[in-house]
Short mmCIF file of C-alpha atoms and ligand atoms in Angstrom, two decimals:
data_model
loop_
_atom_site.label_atom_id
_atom_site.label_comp_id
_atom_site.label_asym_id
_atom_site.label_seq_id
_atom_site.Cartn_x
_atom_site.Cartn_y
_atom_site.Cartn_z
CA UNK U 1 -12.83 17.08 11.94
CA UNK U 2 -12.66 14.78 14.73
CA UNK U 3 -9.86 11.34 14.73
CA UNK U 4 -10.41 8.30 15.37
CA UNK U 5 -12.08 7.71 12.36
CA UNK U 6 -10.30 4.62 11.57
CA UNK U 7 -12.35 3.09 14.73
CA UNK U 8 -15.86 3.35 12.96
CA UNK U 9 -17.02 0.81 11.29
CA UNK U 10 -20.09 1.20 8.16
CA UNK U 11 -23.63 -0.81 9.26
CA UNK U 12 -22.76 -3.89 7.69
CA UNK U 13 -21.25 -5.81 9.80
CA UNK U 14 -20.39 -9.05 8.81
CA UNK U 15 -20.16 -11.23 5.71
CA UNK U 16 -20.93 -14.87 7.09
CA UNK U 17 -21.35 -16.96 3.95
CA UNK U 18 -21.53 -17.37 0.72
CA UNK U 19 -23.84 -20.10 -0.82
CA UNK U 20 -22.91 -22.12 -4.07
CA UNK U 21 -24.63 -25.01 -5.06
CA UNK U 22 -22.47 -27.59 -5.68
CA UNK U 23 -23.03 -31.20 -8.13
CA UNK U 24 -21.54 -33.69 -5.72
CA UNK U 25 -21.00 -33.83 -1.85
CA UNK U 26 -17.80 -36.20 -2.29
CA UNK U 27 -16.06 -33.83 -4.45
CA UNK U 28 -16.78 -30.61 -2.49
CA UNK U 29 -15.50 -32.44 0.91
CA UNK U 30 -12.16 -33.65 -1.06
CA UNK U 31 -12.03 -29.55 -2.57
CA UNK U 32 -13.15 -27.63 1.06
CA UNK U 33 -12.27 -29.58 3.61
CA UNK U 34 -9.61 -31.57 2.61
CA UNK U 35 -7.77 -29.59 0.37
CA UNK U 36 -8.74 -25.82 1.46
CA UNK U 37 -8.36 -27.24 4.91
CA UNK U 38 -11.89 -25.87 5.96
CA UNK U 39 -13.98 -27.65 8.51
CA UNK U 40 -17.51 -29.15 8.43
CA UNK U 41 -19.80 -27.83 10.44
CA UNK U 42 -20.55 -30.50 12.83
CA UNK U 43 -24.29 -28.95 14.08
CA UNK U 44 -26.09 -28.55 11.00
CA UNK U 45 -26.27 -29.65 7.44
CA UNK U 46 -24.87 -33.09 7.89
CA UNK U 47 -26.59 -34.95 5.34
CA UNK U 48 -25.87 -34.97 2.07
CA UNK U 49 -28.31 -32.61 0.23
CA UNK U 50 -26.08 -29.61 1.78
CA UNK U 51 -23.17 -29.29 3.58
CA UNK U 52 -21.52 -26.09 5.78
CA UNK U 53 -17.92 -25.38 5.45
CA UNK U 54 -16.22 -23.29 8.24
CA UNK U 55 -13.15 -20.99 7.14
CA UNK U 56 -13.03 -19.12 10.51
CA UNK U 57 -15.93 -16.63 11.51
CA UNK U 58 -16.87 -17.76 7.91
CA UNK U 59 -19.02 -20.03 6.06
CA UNK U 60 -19.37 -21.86 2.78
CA UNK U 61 -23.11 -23.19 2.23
CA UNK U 62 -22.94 -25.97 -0.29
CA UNK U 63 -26.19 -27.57 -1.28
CA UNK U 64 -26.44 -30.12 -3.68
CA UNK U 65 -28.02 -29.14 -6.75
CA UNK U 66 -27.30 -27.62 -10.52
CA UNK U 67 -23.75 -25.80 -9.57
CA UNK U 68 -23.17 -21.90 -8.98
CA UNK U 69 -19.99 -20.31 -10.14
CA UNK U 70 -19.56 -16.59 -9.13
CA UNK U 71 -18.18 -14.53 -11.81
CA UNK U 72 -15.24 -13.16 -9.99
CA UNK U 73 -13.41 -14.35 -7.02
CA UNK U 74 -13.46 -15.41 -3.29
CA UNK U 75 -10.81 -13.90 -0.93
CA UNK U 76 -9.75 -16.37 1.20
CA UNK U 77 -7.00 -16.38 4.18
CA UNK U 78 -5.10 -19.48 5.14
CA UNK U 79 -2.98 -20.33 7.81
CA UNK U 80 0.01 -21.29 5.12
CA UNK U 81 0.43 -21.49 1.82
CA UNK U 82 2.96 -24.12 1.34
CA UNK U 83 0.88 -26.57 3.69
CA UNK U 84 -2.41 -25.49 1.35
CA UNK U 85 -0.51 -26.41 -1.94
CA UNK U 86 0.74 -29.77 -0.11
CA UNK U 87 -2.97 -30.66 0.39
CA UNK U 88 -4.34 -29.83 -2.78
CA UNK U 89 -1.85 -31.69 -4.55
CA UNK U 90 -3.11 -34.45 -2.46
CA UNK U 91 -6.51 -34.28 -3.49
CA UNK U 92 -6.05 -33.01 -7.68
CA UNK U 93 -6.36 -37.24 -8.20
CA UNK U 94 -9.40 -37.10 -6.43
CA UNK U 95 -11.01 -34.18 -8.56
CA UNK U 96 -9.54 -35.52 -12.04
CA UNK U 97 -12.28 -34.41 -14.70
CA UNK U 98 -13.06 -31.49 -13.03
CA UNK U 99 -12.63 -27.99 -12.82
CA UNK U 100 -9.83 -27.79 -10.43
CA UNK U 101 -6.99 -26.41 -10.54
CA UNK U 102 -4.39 -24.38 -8.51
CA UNK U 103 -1.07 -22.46 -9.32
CA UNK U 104 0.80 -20.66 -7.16
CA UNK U 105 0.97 -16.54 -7.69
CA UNK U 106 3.59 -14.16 -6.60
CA UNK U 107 1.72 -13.67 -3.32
CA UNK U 108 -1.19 -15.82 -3.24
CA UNK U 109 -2.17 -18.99 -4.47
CA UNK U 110 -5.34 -19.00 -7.41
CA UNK U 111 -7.48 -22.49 -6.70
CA UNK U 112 -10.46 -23.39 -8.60
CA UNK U 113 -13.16 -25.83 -7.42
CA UNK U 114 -14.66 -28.38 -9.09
CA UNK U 115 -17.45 -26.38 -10.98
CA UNK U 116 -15.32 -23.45 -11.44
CA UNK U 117 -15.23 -21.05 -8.65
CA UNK U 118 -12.28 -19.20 -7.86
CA UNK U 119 -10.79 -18.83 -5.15
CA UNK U 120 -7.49 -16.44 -4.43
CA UNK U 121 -5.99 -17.89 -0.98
CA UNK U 122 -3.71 -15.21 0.69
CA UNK U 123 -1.16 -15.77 3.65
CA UNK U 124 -2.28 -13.57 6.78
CA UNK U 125 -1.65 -9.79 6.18
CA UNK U 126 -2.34 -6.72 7.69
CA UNK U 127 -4.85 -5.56 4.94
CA UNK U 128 -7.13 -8.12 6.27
CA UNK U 129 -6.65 -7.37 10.45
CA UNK U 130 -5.80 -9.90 12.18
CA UNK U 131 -7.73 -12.64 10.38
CA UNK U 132 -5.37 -15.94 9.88
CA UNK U 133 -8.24 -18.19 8.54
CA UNK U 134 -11.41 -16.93 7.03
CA UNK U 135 -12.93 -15.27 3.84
CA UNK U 136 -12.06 -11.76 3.88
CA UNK U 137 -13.51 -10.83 0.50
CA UNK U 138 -15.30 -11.51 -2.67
CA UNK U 139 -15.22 -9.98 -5.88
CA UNK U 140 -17.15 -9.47 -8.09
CA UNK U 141 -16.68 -8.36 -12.06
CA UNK U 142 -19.06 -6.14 -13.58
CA UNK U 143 -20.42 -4.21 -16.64
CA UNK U 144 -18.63 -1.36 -17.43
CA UNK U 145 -19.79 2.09 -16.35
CA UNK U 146 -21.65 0.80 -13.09
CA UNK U 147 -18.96 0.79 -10.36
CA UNK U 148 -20.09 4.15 -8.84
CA UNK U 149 -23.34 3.35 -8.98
CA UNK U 150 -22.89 0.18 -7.28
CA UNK U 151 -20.87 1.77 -4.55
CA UNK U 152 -23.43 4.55 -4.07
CA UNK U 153 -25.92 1.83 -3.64
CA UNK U 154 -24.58 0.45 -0.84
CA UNK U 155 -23.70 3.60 0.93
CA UNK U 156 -26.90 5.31 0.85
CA UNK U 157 -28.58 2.17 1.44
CA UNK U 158 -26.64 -0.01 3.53
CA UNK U 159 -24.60 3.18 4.54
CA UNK U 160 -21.56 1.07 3.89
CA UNK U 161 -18.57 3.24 3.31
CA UNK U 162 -16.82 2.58 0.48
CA UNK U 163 -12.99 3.41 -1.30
CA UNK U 164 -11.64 2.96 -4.87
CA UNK U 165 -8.97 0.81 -4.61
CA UNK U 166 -6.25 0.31 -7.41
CA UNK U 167 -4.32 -3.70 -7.65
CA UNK U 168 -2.03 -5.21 -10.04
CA UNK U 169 -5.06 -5.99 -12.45
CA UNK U 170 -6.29 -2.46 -12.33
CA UNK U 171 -8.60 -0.23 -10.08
CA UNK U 172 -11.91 -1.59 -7.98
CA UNK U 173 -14.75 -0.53 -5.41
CA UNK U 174 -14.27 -1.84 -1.95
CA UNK U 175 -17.26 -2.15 -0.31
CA UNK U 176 -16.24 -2.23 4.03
CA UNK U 177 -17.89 -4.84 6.35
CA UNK U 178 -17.06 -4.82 9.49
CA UNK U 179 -13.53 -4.68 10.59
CA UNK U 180 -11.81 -6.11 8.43
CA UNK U 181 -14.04 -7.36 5.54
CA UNK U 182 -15.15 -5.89 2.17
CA UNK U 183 -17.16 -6.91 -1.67
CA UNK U 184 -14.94 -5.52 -4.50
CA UNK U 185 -16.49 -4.76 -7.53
CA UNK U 186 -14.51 -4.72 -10.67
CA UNK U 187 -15.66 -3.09 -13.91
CA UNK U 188 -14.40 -5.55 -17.38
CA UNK U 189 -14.77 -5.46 -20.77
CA UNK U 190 -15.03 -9.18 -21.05
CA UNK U 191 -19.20 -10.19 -21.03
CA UNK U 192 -20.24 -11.41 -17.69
CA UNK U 193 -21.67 -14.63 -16.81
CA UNK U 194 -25.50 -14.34 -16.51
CA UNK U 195 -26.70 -14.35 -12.37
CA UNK U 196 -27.34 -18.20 -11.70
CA UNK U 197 -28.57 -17.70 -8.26
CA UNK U 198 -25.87 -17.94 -5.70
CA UNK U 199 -25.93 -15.95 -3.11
CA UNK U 200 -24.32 -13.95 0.13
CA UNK U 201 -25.23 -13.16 3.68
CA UNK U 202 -24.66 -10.32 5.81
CA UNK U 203 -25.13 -8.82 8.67
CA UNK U 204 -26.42 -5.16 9.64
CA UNK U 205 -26.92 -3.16 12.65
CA UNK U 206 -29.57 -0.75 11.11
CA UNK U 207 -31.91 -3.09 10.06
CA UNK U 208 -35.09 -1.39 9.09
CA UNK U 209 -33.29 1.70 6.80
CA UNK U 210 -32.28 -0.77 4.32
CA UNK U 211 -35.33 -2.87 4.74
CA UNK U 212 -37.59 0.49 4.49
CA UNK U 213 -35.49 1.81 1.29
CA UNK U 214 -35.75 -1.41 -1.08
CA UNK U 215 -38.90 -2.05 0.24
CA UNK U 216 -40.54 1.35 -0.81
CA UNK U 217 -39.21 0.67 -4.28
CA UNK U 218 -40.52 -3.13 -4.65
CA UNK U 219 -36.76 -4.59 -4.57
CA UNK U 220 -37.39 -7.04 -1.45
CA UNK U 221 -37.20 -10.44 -3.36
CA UNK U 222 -38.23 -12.22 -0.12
CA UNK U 223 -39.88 -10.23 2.72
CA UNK U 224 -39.08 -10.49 6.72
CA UNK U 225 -38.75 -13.69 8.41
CA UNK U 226 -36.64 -15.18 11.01
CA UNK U 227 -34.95 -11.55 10.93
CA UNK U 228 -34.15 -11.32 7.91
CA UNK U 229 -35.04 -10.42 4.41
CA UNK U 230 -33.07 -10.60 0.63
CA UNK U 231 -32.95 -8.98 -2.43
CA UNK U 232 -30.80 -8.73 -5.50
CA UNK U 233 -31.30 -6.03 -7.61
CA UNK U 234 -28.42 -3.18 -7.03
CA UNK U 235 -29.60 0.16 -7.94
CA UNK U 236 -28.05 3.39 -8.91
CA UNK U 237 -29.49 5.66 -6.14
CA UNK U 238 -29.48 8.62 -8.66
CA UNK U 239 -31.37 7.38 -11.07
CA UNK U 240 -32.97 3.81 -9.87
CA UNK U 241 -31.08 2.14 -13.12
CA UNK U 242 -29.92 -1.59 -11.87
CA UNK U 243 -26.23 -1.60 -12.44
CA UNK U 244 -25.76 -5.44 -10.37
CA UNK U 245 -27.47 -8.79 -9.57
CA UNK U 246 -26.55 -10.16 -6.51
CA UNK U 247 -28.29 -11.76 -3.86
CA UNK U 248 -28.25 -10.78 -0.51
CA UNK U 249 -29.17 -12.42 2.13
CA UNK U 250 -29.59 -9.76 4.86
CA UNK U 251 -30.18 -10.45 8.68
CA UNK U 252 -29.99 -8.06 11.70
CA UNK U 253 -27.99 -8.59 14.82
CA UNK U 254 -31.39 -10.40 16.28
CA UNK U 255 -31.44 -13.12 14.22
CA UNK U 256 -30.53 -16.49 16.41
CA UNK U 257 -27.22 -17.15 14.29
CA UNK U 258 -25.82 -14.01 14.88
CA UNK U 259 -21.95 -14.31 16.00
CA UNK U 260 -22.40 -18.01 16.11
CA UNK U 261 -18.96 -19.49 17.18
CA UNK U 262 -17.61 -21.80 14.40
CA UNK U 263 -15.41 -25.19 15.09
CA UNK U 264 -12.44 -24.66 13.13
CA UNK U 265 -9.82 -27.66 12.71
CA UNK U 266 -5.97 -26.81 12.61
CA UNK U 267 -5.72 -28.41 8.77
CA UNK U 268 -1.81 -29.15 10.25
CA UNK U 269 -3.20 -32.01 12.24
CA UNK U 270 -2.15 -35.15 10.81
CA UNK U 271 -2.08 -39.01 12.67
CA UNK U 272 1.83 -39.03 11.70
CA UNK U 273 2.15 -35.58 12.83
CA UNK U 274 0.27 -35.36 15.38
CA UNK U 275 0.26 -32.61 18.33
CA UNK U 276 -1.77 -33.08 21.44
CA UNK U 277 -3.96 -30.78 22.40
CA UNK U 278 -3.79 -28.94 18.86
CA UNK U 279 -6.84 -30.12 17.43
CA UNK U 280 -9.02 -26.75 17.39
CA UNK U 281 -7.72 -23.65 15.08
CA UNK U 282 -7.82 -20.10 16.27
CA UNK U 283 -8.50 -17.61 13.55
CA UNK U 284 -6.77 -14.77 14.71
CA UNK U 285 -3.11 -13.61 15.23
CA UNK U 286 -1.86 -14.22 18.68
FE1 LIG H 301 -27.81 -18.27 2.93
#
């Protein structure tokens, strides 16, 4: 067999946002921006039926409606921890009533938002490259018995390879995007919260396989436009049973947000603090 395999990367290339509806445009700048120390996107979205939220190459879409909680969790990497825990103490007044909450794990600190979304905020590491500030996961828990089918989904379709992973909580399916992003799914016991709607985008090189595949079994919940399409059922390839529900959001490397650059604020700015010439964040290690 030929090296260099750790070089190739599956067709999915990116995962560029995940969308929650959220109750209240106040409270979700005091939980993302101010207290996750992510930045608004200053282009679009600036009213207040929706708002963007940059974590790096990454996005939060936020529009204002019933809320979205995914069943699992969002990987997130921050700059530092100890600042992160500073500013969310600074904002828990702010969110009294709500869902939020954060305590500080062994080696990563587990923040929920307002409506109940999780978040697990890690320091840099070299699991996730050399991303200092972005979202290089999300997880999601799911029935028992359909990890394998869910991973087989997405490489035969997406031909996304995939490992089985084992963490403190127990073993999961890591789906790879990209260089250094992946969607864990996690098999419980516990019953699952029932698909609200949220939803995530990605984006593939191979366009028209995936397209062709779902469409030739009636799974394209929204056909072509603007390059791109979505679905949601996840199917066990060997026997067409749906094992998932998640939307996707799916756009080739044509579509006219591809690789947009993001603004990212350092979250360390501060008037009393304040370093010239430090405004802008770079996500990556030096
Ligand atoms: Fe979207």
């Amino acid at each position: 067999m030929a090296g260099y395999s750790e070089e190739d990367v599956g067709n999915i290339i990116s995962l560029e946002h995940v969308n929650v509806q959220i109750a209240d445009q106040s409270m979700a700048t005091l939980f993302y921006v101010v207290g996750l120390g992510g930045t608004r996107d200053p282009y679009l979205n600036v009213g207040l039926t929706n708002m963007w939220v940059n974590v790096g190459e990454q996005q939060f879409h936020l529009p204002t409606r019933k809320p979205q909680v995914i069943d699992g969790y969002i990987g997130l990497v921050v700059p530092d921890l100890t600042a992160l825990e500073k500013r969310l103490a600074l904002v828990a007044e702010g969110l009294k009533g709500s869902k939020f909450c954060y305590e500080r794990r062994e080696d990563y600190m587990l923040v929920t938002c307002p409506w109940g979304n999780r978040y697990r905020c890690h320091a840099s590491q070299p699991a996730f490259g050399d991303m200092t500030l972005g979202m290089p996961y999300v997880e999601f828990l799911v029935a028992p018995g359909t990890m394998d089918g869910i991973l087989r989904f997405y490489r035969t379709v997406f031909g996304a390879p995939s490992t089985v992973e084992t963490d403190g909580v127990g073993k999961f399916g890591s789906v790879k995007i990209g260089r250094q992003q992946s969607l864990w799914f996690r098999e419980t016991e516990r019953s699952l919260a029932p698909y609200d709607g949220h939803h995530v985008a990605i984006y593939v090189a191979n366009f028209s396989g995936p397209y062709g595949y779902l469409q030739s079994r009636g799974l394209i919940s929204e056909d072509v436009r603007n390059h791109q399409f979505r679905f949601k059922d996840i199917v066990d390839p060997d026997n067409g049973r749906p094992v998932f529900t998640l939307e996707h959001e799916v756009r080739s490397l044509r579509h006219p947000m591809y690789h947009r650059s993001f603004v990212n604020r350092d979250a360390a700015q501060s008037q009393r603090e304040y370093r010239r010439g430090w405004d802008a964040f770079t996500p990556f290690q030096r």
